[in-house]
Protein backbone atom coordinates (compact mmCIF):
# COMPACT_ATOMS: atom_id res chain seq x y z
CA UNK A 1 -3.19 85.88 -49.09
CA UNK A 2 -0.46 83.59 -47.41
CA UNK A 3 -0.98 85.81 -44.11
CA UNK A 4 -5.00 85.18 -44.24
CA UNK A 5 -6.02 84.33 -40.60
CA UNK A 6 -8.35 81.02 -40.65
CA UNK A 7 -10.12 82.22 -36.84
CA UNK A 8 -12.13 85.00 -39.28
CA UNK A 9 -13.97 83.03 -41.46
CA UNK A 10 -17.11 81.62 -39.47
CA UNK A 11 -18.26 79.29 -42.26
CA UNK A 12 -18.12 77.62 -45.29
CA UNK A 13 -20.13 80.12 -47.85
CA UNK A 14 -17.55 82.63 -46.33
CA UNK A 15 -14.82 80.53 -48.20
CA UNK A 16 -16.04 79.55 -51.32
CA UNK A 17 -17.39 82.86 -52.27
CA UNK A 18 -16.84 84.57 -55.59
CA UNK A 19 -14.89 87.01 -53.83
CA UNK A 20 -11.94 83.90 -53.16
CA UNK A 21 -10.04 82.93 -56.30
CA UNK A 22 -9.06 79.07 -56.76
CA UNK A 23 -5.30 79.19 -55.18
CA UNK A 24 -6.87 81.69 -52.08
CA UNK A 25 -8.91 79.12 -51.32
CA UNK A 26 -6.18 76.41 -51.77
CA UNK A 27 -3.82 79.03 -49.21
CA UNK A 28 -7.04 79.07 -46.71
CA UNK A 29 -7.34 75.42 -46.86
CA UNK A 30 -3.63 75.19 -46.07
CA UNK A 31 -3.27 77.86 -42.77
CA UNK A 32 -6.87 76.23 -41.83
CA UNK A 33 -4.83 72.51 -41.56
CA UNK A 34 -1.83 74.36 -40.68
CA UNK A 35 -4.23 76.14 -37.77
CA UNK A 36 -5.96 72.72 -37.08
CA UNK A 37 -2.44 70.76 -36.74
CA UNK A 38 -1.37 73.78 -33.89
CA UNK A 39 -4.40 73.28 -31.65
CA UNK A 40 -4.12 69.55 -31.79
CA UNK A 41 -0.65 69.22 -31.36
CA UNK A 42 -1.57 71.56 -28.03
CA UNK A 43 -4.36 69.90 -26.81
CA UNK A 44 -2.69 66.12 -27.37
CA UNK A 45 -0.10 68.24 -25.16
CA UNK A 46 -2.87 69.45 -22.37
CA UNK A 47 -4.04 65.94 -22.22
CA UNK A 48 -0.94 64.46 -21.79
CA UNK A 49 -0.11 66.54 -19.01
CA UNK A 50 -3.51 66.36 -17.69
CA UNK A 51 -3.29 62.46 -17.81
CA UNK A 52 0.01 62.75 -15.74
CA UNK A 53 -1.72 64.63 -13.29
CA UNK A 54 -4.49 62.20 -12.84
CA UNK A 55 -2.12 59.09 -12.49
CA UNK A 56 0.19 61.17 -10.07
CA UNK A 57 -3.73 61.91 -8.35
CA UNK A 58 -4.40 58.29 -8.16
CA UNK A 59 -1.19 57.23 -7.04
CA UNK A 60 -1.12 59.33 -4.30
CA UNK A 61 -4.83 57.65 -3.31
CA UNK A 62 -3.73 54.52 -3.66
CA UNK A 63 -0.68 55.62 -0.80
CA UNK A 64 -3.08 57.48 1.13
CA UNK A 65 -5.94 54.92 1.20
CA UNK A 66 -2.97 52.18 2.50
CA UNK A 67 -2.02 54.85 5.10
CA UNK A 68 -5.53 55.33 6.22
CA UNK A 69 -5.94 51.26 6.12
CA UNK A 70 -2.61 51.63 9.16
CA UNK A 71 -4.30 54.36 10.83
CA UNK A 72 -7.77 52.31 11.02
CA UNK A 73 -6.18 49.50 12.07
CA UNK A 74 -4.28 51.38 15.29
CA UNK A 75 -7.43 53.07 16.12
CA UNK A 76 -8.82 49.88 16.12
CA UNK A 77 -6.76 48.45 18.42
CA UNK A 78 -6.75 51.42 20.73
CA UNK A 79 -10.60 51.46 20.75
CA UNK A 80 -10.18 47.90 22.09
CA UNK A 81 -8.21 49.11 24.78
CA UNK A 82 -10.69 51.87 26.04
CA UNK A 83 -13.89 49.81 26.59
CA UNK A 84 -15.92 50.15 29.51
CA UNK A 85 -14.80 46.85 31.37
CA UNK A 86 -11.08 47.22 30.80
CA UNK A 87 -10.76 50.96 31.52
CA UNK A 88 -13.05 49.84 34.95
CA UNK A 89 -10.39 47.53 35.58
CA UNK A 90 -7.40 49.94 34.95
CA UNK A 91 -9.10 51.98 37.50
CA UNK A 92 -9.58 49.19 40.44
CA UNK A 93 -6.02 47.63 39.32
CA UNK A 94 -5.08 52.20 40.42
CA UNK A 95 -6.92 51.93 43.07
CA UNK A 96 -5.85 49.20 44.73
CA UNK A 97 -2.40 50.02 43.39
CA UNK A 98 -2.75 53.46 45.46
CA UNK A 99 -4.63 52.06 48.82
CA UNK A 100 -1.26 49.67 48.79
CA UNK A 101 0.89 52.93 48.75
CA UNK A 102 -0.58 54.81 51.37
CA UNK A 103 -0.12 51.42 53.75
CA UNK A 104 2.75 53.08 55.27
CA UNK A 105 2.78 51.03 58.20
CA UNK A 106 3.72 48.07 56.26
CA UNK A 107 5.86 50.22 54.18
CA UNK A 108 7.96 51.46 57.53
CA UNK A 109 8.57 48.15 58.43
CA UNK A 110 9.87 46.46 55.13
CA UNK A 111 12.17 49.57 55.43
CA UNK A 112 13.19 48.96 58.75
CA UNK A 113 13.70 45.17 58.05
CA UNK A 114 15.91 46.11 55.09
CA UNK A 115 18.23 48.33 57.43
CA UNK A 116 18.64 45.37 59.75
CA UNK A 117 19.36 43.06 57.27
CA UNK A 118 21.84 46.02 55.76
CA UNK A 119 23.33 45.86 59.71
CA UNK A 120 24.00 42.30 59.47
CA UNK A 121 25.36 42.73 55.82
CA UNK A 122 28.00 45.19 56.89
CA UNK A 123 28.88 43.17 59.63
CA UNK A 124 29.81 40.02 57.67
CA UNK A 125 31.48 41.67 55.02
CA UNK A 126 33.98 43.40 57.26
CA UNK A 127 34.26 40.10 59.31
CA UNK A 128 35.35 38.67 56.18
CA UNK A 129 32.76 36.65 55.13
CA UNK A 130 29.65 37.57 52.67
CA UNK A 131 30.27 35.33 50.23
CA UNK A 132 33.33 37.22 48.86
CA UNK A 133 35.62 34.23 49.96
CA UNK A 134 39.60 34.87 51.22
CA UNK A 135 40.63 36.75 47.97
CA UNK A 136 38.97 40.33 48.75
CA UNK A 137 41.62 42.67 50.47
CA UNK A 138 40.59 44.28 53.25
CA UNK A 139 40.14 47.68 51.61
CA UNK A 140 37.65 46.66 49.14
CA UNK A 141 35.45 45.22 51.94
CA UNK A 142 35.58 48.29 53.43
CA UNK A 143 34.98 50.18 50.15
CA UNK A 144 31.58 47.27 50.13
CA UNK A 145 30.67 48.30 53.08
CA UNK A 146 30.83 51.77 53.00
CA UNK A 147 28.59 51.82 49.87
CA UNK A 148 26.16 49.65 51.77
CA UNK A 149 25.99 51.98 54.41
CA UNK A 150 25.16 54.81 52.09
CA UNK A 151 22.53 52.55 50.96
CA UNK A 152 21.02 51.94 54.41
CA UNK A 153 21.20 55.57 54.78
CA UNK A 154 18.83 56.67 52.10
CA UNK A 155 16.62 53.67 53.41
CA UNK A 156 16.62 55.41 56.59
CA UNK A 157 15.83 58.68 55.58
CA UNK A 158 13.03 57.76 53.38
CA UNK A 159 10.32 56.71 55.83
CA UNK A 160 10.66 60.19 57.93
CA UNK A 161 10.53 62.34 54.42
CA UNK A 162 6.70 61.13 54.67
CA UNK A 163 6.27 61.54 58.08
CA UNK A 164 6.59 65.37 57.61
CA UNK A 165 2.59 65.66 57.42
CA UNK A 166 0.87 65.97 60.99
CA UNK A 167 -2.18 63.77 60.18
CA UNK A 168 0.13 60.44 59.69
CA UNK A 169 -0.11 58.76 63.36
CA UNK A 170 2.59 55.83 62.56
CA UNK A 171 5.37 58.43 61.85
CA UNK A 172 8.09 57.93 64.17
């Protein structure tokens, strides 16, 4: 009777029937705690590892509620940025910024006023003056000057690059 298994018996007349002598009954009372002390032990174990679970579930809330707390705070500040009067005055602040690059009138004659004043550079530094006092050799002016005529070279080419399209009347 040592091998009786508990899970057949469905209640208590089944147990204490005439067919069960007195130490049967003490051997089914034993594999019944025996049985009893199994399932608890491995349900305290579910339940521990369930309980893990949930703590590992709410920690990972806790992170993603603070992350959501950054995010809502960014899309905060970005919805401040997109209201109706500032992105209005983003697009005059374009606008004008555009109508002042398309004056290329004014633009061709900065340009041209920065290639005389790149003449008159030139001219002093190989002269010997420019600021550089008696010290510079007279290579390194020339090197100086050289570079600013590269300079005033790109300046020069830059208003005719534009000037390529017929319907601009101040091209030269």
């Amino acid at each position: 009777m040592a091998n009786f298994d508990p899970s057949k018996l469905t209640s208590t007349s089944q147990i204490f029937s005439t067919n069960h002598t007195l130490p049967q009954i003490r051997a089914i009372h034993k594999n019944l705690h025996v049985a009893i002390e199994e399932k608890s032990t491995r349900l305290r174990t579910q339940v521990g590892s369930s309980y893990r679970d949930l703590l590992g579930t709410a920690d990972t809330i806790v992170h993603m509620r603070d992350d959501n707390d950054v995010v809502q705070e960014l899309l905060g500040k970005m919805g401040g940025r997109c209201g109706r009067g500032i992105i209005g005055a983003k697009a005059t602040g374009l606008s004008k910024f555009v109508a002042k690059e398309n004056n290329s009138e004014a633009s061709i004659a900065a340009r041209l006023r920065l290639l005389d004043a790149c003449v008159l550079v030139v001219g002093r530094i190989l002269k010997g003056g420019g600021g550089f006092g008696d010290n510079v050799k007279k290579g390194d002016r020339l090197v100086l000057s050289t570079k600013v005529l590269v300079l005033s070279r790109l300046f020069d080419q830059e208003p005719f690059r534009r000037c390529d399209r017929p319907e601009q009347s101040s091209c030269y």
